[in-house]
PDB file of C-alpha atoms in Angstrom:
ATOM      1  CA  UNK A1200     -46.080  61.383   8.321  1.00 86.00           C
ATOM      2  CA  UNK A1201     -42.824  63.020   9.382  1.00 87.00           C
ATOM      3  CA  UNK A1202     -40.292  62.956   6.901  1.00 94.00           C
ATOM      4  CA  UNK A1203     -36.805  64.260   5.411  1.00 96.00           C
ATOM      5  CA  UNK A1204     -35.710  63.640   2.381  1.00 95.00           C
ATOM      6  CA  UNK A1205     -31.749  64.694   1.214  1.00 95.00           C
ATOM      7  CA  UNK A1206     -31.138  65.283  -2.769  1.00 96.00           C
ATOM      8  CA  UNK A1207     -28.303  66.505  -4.534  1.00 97.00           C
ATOM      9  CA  UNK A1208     -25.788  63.730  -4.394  1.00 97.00           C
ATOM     10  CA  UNK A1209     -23.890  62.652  -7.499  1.00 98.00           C
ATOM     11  CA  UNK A1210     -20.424  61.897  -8.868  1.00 98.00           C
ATOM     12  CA  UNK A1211     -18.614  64.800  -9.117  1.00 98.00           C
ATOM     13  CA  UNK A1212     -14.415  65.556 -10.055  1.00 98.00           C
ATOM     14  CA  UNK A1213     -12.277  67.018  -7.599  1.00 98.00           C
ATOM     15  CA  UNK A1214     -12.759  70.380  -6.881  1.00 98.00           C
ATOM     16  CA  UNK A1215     -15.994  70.364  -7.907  1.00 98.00           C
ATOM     17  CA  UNK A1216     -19.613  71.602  -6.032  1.00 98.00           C
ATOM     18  CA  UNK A1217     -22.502  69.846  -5.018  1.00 98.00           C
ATOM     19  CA  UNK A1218     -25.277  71.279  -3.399  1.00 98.00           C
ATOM     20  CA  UNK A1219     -27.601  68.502  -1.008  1.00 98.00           C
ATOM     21  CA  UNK A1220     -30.999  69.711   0.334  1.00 98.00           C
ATOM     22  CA  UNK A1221     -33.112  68.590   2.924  1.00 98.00           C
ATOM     23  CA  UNK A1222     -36.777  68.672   2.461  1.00 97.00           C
ATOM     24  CA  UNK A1223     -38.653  68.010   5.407  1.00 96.00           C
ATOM     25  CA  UNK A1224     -42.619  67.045   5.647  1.00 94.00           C
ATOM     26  CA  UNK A1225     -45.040  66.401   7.938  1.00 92.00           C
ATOM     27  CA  UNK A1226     -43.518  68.653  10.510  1.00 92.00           C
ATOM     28  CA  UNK A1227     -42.077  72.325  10.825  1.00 92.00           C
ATOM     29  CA  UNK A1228     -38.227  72.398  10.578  1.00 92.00           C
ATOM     30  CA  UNK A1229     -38.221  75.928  11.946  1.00 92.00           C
ATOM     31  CA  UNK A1230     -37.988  74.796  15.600  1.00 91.00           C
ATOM     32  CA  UNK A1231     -35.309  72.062  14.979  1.00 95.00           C
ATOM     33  CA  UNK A1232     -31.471  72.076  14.660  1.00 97.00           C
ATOM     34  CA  UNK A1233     -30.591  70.543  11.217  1.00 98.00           C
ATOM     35  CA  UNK A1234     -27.484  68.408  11.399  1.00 98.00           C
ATOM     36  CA  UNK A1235     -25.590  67.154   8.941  1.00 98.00           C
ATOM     37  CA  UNK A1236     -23.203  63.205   8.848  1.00 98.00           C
ATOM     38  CA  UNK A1237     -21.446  61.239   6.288  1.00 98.00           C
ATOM     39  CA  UNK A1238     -20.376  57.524   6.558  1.00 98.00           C
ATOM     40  CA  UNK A1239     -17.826  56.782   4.354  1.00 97.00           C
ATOM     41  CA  UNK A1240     -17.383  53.080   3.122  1.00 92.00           C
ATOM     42  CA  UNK A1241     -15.604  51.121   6.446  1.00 94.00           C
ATOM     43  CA  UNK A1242     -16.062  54.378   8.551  1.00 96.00           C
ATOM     44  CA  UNK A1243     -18.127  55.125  11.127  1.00 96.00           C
ATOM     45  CA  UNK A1244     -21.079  57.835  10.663  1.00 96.00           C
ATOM     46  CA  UNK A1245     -19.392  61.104  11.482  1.00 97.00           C
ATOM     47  CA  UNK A1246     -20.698  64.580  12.094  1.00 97.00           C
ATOM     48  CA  UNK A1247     -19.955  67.292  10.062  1.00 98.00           C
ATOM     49  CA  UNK A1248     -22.280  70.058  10.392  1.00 98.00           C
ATOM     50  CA  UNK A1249     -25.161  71.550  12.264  1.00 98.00           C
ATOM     51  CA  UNK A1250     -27.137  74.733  12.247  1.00 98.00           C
ATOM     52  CA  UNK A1251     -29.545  76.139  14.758  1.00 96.00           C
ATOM     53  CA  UNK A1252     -33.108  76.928  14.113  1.00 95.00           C
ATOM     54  CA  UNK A1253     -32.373  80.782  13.811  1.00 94.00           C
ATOM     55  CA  UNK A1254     -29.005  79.709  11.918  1.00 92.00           C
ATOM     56  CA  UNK A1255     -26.702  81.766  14.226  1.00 94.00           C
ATOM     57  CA  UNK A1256     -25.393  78.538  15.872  1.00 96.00           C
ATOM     58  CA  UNK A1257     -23.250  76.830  13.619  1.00 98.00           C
ATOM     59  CA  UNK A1258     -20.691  74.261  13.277  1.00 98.00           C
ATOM     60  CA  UNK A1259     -18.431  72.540  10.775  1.00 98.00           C
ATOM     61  CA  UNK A1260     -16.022  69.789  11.335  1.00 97.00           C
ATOM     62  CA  UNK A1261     -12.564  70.791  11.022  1.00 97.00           C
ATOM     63  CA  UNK A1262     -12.342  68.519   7.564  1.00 97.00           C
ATOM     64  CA  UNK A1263     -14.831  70.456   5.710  1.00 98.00           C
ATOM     65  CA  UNK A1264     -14.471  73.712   7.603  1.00 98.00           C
ATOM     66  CA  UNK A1265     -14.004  76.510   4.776  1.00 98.00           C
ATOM     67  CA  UNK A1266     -15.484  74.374   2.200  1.00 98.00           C
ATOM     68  CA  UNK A1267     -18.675  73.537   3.284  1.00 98.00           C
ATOM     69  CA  UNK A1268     -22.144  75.808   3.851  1.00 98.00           C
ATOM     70  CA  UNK A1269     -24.497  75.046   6.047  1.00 98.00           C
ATOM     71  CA  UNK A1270     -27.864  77.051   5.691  1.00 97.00           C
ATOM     72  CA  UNK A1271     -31.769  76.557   6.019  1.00 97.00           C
ATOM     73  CA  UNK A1272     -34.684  78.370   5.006  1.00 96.00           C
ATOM     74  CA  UNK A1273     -37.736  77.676   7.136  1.00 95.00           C
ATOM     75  CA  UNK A1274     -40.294  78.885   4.638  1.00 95.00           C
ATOM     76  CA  UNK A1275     -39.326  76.082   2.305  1.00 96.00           C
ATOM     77  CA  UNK A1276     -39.047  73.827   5.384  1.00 96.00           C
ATOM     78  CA  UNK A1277     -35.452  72.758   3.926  1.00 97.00           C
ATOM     79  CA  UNK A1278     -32.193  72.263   4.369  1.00 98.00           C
ATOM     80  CA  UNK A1279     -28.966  72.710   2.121  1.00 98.00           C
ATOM     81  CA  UNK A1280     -25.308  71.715   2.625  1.00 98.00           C
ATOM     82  CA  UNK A1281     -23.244  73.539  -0.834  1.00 98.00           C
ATOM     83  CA  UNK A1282     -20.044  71.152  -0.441  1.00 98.00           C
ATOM     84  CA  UNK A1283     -16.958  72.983  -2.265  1.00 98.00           C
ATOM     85  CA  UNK A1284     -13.548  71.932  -3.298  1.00 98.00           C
ATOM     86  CA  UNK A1285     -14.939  68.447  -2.913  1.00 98.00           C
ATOM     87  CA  UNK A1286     -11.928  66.054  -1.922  1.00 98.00           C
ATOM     88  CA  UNK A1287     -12.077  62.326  -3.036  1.00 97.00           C
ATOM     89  CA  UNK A1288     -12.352  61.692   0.646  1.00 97.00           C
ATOM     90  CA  UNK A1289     -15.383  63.251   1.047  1.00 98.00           C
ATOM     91  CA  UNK A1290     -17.263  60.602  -0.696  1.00 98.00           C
ATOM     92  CA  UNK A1291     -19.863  59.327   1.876  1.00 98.00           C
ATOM     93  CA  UNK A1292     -23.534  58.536   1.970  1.00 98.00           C
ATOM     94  CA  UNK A1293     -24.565  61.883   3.165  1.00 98.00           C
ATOM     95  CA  UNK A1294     -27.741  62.247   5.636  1.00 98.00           C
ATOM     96  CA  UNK A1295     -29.244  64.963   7.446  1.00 98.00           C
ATOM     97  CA  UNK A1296     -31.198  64.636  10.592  1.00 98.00           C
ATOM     98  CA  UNK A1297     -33.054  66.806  12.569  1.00 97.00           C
ATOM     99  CA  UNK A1298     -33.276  67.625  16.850  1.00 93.00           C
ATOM    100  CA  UNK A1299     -33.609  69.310  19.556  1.00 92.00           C
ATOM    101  CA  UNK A1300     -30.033  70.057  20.733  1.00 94.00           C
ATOM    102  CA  UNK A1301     -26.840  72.074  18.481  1.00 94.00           C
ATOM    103  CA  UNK A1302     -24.784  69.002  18.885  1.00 94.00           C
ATOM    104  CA  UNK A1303     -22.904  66.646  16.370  1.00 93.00           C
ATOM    105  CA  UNK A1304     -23.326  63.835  18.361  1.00 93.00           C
ATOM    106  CA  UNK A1305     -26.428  61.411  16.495  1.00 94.00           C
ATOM    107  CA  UNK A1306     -28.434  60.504  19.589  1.00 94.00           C
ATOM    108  CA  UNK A1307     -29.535  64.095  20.029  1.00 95.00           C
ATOM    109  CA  UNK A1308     -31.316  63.248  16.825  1.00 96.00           C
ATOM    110  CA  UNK A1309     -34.609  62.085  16.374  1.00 93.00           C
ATOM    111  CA  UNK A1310     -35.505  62.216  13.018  1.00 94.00           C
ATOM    112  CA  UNK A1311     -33.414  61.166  10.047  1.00 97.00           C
ATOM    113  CA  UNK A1312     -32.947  61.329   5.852  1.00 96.00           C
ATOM    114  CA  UNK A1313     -32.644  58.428   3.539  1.00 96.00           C
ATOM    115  CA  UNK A1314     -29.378  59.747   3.002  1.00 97.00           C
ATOM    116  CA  UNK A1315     -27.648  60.714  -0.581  1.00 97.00           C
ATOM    117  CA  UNK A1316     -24.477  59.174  -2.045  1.00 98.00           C
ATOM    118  CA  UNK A1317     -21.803  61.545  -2.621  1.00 98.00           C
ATOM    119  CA  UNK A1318     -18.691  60.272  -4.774  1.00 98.00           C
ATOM    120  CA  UNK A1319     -15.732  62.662  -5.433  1.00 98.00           C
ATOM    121  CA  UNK A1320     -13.799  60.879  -8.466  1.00 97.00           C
ATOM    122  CA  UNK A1321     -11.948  61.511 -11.540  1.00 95.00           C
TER     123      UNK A1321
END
């Protein structure tokens, strides 16, 4: 059964770190681009961040450019965002997804996380 599963939301202050995984089963992530979205409360799902299979391609959304870290590690057949500096606006439900092309647009992906609540709050 193909599968991904996100961890490593939370509440968290401002200017704090969280670190979300991806754990992926049933299938090899090593061939797949990992991408990253967040939809916000009234917002549409938005793409923030996507990394190749050899993670040279990658990509960050100009909001969480500098704070966020995309990486992967195929032998673990995972994923990881480590979010920094966390803004009260980035609270989302946070989801990673997995396809064929480096893209931040969602139809290029097939396969798709629970996703992981993410609130930035004092």
């Amino acid at each position: 059964q193909v599968q991904l599963v996100e961890s490593g939301g939370g509440l968290v202050q401002p200017g704090g770190s969280l670190r979300l995984s991806c754990a992926a089963s049933g299938f090899s992530l090593a061939n797949h681009v990992i991408g990253w979205f967040r939809q916000a409360p009234g917002k549409e799902r938005e793409g923030i961040s996507f990394i190749n299979s050899r993670g040279d391609d990658i990509f960050y959304e100009d909001s969480v450019r500098g704070r966020f870290t995309v990486s992967r590690d195929n032998v673990k057949n995972t994923g990881y965002l480590q979010m920094n500096s966390l803004k009260p606006e980035d609270t989302a439900i946070y989801y990673c997804a997995t396809g064929p092309v480096a893209t931040v647009l969602s139809a290029y992906y097939a396969y798709w996380g629970q996703g992981t609540q993410v609130t930035v709050s004092s």
